[in-house]
């Protein structure tokens, strides 16, 4: 199954994806995670991407598209994948469609995790992330419940950057909801509920 996860930053896409990986082993391709790994590793891509990420802006399309193309060609993505944080604008969505069609593949579902903006702001402000495994928790998690790693606040979860990221989401990414609705593959779930309830809905919608 080939899935795109849509939703504002902090909507809970990553949390749902982590559960789907745990239970069904679907390859999880999160461009934010790939980019953060490149920044941490000090690669050329990381150096180029960092300034955009710190400002809450989108990294230039071609850099991210190349990253996704490479990741999609890996073995574990051949059976199916879950894209998280990609596409982020129409150029990326159209490129994804044509890359997949050249490979004789297509998307089965675009799943929108829908959460009101005021809840998103609260969530992002209190979000803490594990430095080692990427687990997403809250300010109450003093250490990672998965791997006991150190929890930290992402640089782009600061109040000024959050506002910019949400502006970018509204302007560039939210039009993708209509794009995928037009393709007849959009599914919407209410992400403003307990994480277990959202997950039950996610599985139902995906037929898993
Ligand atoms: P995320 O972890 O998905 O919130 O992404 C963190 C940051 O990485 C974003 O604010 C962007 O700067 C960058 N990023 C992630 N995915 C993309 C993408 N598909 N296109 C452009 N920039 C991206």
Short mmCIF file of C-alpha atoms and ligand atoms in Angstrom, two decimals:
data_model
loop_
_atom_site.label_atom_id
_atom_site.label_comp_id
_atom_site.label_asym_id
_atom_site.label_seq_id
_atom_site.Cartn_x
_atom_site.Cartn_y
_atom_site.Cartn_z
CA UNK A 1 0.00 0.00 0.00
CA UNK A 2 1.37 3.41 -1.02
CA UNK A 3 0.24 6.17 1.30
CA UNK A 4 0.77 9.91 1.63
CA UNK A 5 0.16 11.37 5.09
CA UNK A 6 -1.14 14.91 5.00
CA UNK A 7 -1.67 17.36 7.83
CA UNK A 8 -0.16 20.41 9.48
CA UNK A 9 3.08 20.07 11.45
CA UNK A 10 2.11 18.62 14.83
CA UNK A 11 -1.13 17.03 13.55
CA UNK A 12 0.17 13.62 14.62
CA UNK A 13 1.24 12.18 11.25
CA UNK A 14 4.55 10.93 12.65
CA UNK A 15 2.88 9.31 15.66
CA UNK A 16 0.38 7.45 13.47
CA UNK A 17 3.18 6.45 11.11
CA UNK A 18 5.33 5.10 13.95
CA UNK A 19 2.44 2.84 14.99
CA UNK A 20 1.86 1.61 11.44
CA UNK A 21 5.57 0.80 11.18
CA UNK A 22 5.44 -1.08 14.50
CA UNK A 23 2.34 -3.10 13.60
CA UNK A 24 2.62 -3.57 9.83
CA UNK A 25 6.24 -2.81 8.96
CA UNK A 26 5.29 -0.35 6.21
CA UNK A 27 8.34 1.69 5.14
CA UNK A 28 8.10 5.14 6.72
CA UNK A 29 9.66 7.91 4.66
CA UNK A 30 9.64 11.15 6.66
CA UNK A 31 11.44 13.91 4.80
CA UNK A 32 11.83 15.96 8.00
CA UNK A 33 13.64 13.01 9.65
CA UNK A 34 15.83 12.45 6.58
CA UNK A 35 16.73 16.14 6.48
CA UNK A 36 17.46 16.29 10.23
CA UNK A 37 19.75 13.25 9.83
CA UNK A 38 21.56 15.06 6.99
CA UNK A 39 21.98 18.16 9.19
CA UNK A 40 23.26 16.06 12.09
CA UNK A 41 25.67 14.20 9.79
CA UNK A 42 26.98 17.51 8.39
CA UNK A 43 26.46 16.38 4.78
CA UNK A 44 26.33 18.91 1.94
CA UNK A 45 22.55 18.47 1.76
CA UNK A 46 22.34 19.05 5.52
CA UNK A 47 24.34 22.26 5.31
CA UNK A 48 22.13 23.53 2.50
CA UNK A 49 18.87 22.49 4.18
CA UNK A 50 19.60 23.80 7.68
CA UNK A 51 18.96 27.49 7.05
CA UNK A 52 15.53 26.81 5.56
CA UNK A 53 14.58 24.41 8.32
CA UNK A 54 15.65 26.79 11.09
CA UNK A 55 13.48 29.49 9.54
CA UNK A 56 10.50 27.16 9.14
CA UNK A 57 10.68 27.55 5.34
CA UNK A 58 10.49 24.74 2.80
CA UNK A 59 13.82 23.32 1.64
CA UNK A 60 14.12 23.78 -2.18
CA UNK A 61 12.03 21.23 -4.06
CA UNK A 62 14.81 19.58 -6.04
CA UNK A 63 16.83 18.74 -2.91
CA UNK A 64 13.86 17.04 -1.28
CA UNK A 65 12.67 15.35 -4.47
CA UNK A 66 16.12 13.78 -5.02
CA UNK A 67 16.13 12.58 -1.43
CA UNK A 68 12.69 10.96 -1.78
CA UNK A 69 13.51 9.37 -5.16
CA UNK A 70 16.58 7.75 -3.68
CA UNK A 71 14.68 6.53 -0.62
CA UNK A 72 11.81 5.13 -2.73
CA UNK A 73 14.28 3.00 -4.67
CA UNK A 74 15.44 1.18 -1.53
CA UNK A 75 14.37 -2.43 -1.00
CA UNK A 76 12.01 -1.87 1.91
CA UNK A 77 9.92 0.62 -0.09
CA UNK A 78 9.13 -1.81 -2.90
CA UNK A 79 6.24 -3.46 -1.04
CA UNK A 80 4.67 -0.16 -0.08
CA UNK A 81 5.49 3.09 1.70
CA UNK A 82 4.14 5.85 3.85
CA UNK A 83 5.33 9.31 2.90
CA UNK A 84 5.25 11.72 5.84
CA UNK A 85 5.94 15.42 5.24
CA UNK A 86 6.16 14.93 1.48
CA UNK A 87 4.75 16.25 -0.79
CA UNK A 88 4.58 19.71 0.76
CA UNK A 89 3.45 21.66 -2.33
CA UNK A 90 1.92 21.08 -5.75
CA UNK A 91 5.26 20.84 -7.58
CA UNK A 92 6.31 18.00 -5.27
CA UNK A 93 2.92 16.27 -5.63
CA UNK A 94 2.97 16.40 -9.43
CA UNK A 95 6.59 15.19 -9.50
CA UNK A 96 5.73 12.33 -7.16
CA UNK A 97 2.85 11.24 -9.40
CA UNK A 98 5.03 11.23 -12.50
CA UNK A 99 7.94 9.45 -10.77
CA UNK A 100 5.59 6.75 -9.49
CA UNK A 101 3.86 6.35 -12.81
CA UNK A 102 7.26 5.92 -14.54
CA UNK A 103 7.83 3.05 -12.11
CA UNK A 104 4.38 1.57 -12.81
CA UNK A 105 3.26 2.46 -9.31
CA UNK A 106 0.64 4.81 -7.88
CA UNK A 107 -0.69 6.19 -4.63
CA UNK A 108 -3.50 4.26 -2.98
CA UNK A 109 -4.44 6.83 -0.36
CA UNK A 110 -3.77 10.37 0.84
CA UNK A 111 -4.69 10.42 4.51
CA UNK A 112 -5.34 13.83 6.04
CA UNK A 113 -4.93 13.99 9.82
CA UNK A 114 -7.11 16.99 10.54
CA UNK A 115 -6.49 19.12 13.65
CA UNK A 116 -7.58 22.75 14.32
CA UNK A 117 -4.77 25.33 14.23
CA UNK A 118 -5.10 26.46 17.86
CA UNK A 119 -4.58 22.86 19.02
CA UNK A 120 -1.60 22.57 16.66
CA UNK A 121 0.08 25.61 18.24
CA UNK A 122 -0.37 24.16 21.74
CA UNK A 123 0.95 20.78 20.63
CA UNK A 124 4.02 22.11 18.84
CA UNK A 125 4.95 24.40 21.74
CA UNK A 126 4.98 21.51 24.20
CA UNK A 127 6.40 18.91 21.77
CA UNK A 128 9.66 17.21 22.70
CA UNK A 129 11.50 14.79 20.42
CA UNK A 130 13.95 11.99 21.24
CA UNK A 131 17.44 12.76 19.98
CA UNK A 132 18.16 9.06 19.41
CA UNK A 133 15.01 7.39 18.02
CA UNK A 134 12.87 10.37 16.99
CA UNK A 135 10.00 9.45 19.35
CA UNK A 136 7.55 12.32 19.70
CA UNK A 137 6.49 13.16 23.25
CA UNK A 138 5.60 16.20 25.31
CA UNK A 139 7.35 18.47 27.78
CA UNK A 140 6.31 15.96 30.48
CA UNK A 141 8.61 13.27 29.03
CA UNK A 142 11.91 13.87 30.79
CA UNK A 143 13.43 10.91 28.94
CA UNK A 144 12.32 8.85 25.94
CA UNK A 145 9.86 6.09 26.98
CA UNK A 146 11.08 4.00 24.02
CA UNK A 147 14.85 4.07 24.36
CA UNK A 148 15.59 6.34 27.39
CA UNK A 149 17.28 8.79 25.00
CA UNK A 150 17.43 12.52 25.66
CA UNK A 151 14.27 14.47 24.81
CA UNK A 152 14.83 17.92 23.29
CA UNK A 153 12.83 20.74 21.75
CA UNK A 154 13.40 20.92 17.99
CA UNK A 155 14.85 24.30 16.95
CA UNK A 156 11.85 24.76 14.65
CA UNK A 157 9.36 24.16 17.48
CA UNK A 158 10.14 27.62 18.90
CA UNK A 159 7.18 30.07 18.93
CA UNK A 160 8.45 32.33 16.09
CA UNK A 161 9.23 29.42 13.78
CA UNK A 162 5.95 27.63 14.54
CA UNK A 163 4.02 30.59 13.16
CA UNK A 164 6.05 30.58 9.98
CA UNK A 165 5.64 26.83 9.51
CA UNK A 166 1.89 27.10 9.87
CA UNK A 167 1.80 29.98 7.34
CA UNK A 168 3.82 27.84 4.92
CA UNK A 169 1.46 24.92 5.52
CA UNK A 170 -1.62 26.99 4.84
CA UNK A 171 -0.22 28.59 1.69
CA UNK A 172 1.76 25.75 0.08
CA UNK A 173 0.65 22.43 1.53
CA UNK A 174 -3.08 22.72 2.27
CA UNK A 175 -3.98 22.98 -1.48
CA UNK A 176 -2.89 19.33 -1.71
CA UNK A 177 -6.08 18.35 0.10
CA UNK A 178 -8.07 19.39 -2.98
CA UNK A 179 -5.42 17.92 -5.29
CA UNK A 180 -5.88 14.45 -3.80
CA UNK A 181 -9.63 14.87 -3.37
CA UNK A 182 -9.73 15.47 -7.12
CA UNK A 183 -7.89 12.19 -7.65
CA UNK A 184 -10.49 10.43 -5.50
CA UNK A 185 -7.92 9.07 -3.01
CA UNK A 186 -8.37 11.52 -0.11
CA UNK A 187 -9.41 10.17 3.30
CA UNK A 188 -9.88 12.52 6.26
CA UNK A 189 -9.60 11.54 9.90
CA UNK A 190 -10.25 13.75 12.91
CA UNK A 191 -6.84 13.98 14.59
CA UNK A 192 -8.11 16.01 17.54
CA UNK A 193 -8.85 12.97 19.70
CA UNK A 194 -6.97 10.51 21.85
CA UNK A 195 -4.07 8.98 19.95
CA UNK A 196 -5.44 5.41 20.29
CA UNK A 197 -8.82 6.47 18.87
CA UNK A 198 -7.12 8.24 15.96
CA UNK A 199 -5.05 5.13 15.31
CA UNK A 200 -8.13 2.88 15.31
CA UNK A 201 -9.64 5.20 12.68
CA UNK A 202 -6.42 5.24 10.67
CA UNK A 203 -6.40 1.44 10.49
CA UNK A 204 -10.06 1.34 9.57
CA UNK A 205 -9.64 3.85 6.77
CA UNK A 206 -6.60 1.99 5.44
CA UNK A 207 -8.35 -1.38 5.77
CA UNK A 208 -5.62 -2.69 8.10
P1 LIG B 1 8.85 18.12 9.49
O1 LIG B 1 9.64 17.26 10.41
O2 LIG B 1 8.07 17.33 8.47
O3 LIG B 1 7.98 19.14 10.20
O4 LIG B 1 9.91 18.98 8.62
C1 LIG B 1 10.82 19.85 9.24
C2 LIG B 1 11.36 20.82 8.22
O5 LIG B 1 12.05 20.12 7.17
C3 LIG B 1 10.30 21.64 7.47
O6 LIG B 1 9.89 22.79 8.20
C4 LIG B 1 11.06 22.01 6.19
O7 LIG B 1 12.01 23.03 6.43
C5 LIG B 1 11.83 20.74 5.90
N1 LIG B 1 11.04 19.81 5.06
C6 LIG B 1 10.53 18.59 5.41
N2 LIG B 1 9.87 18.03 4.39
C7 LIG B 1 9.96 18.91 3.36
C8 LIG B 1 9.46 18.91 2.03
N3 LIG B 1 8.73 17.91 1.53
N4 LIG B 1 9.77 19.99 1.24
C9 LIG B 1 10.50 21.01 1.69
N5 LIG B 1 10.99 21.08 2.95
C10 LIG B 1 10.72 20.04 3.78
#
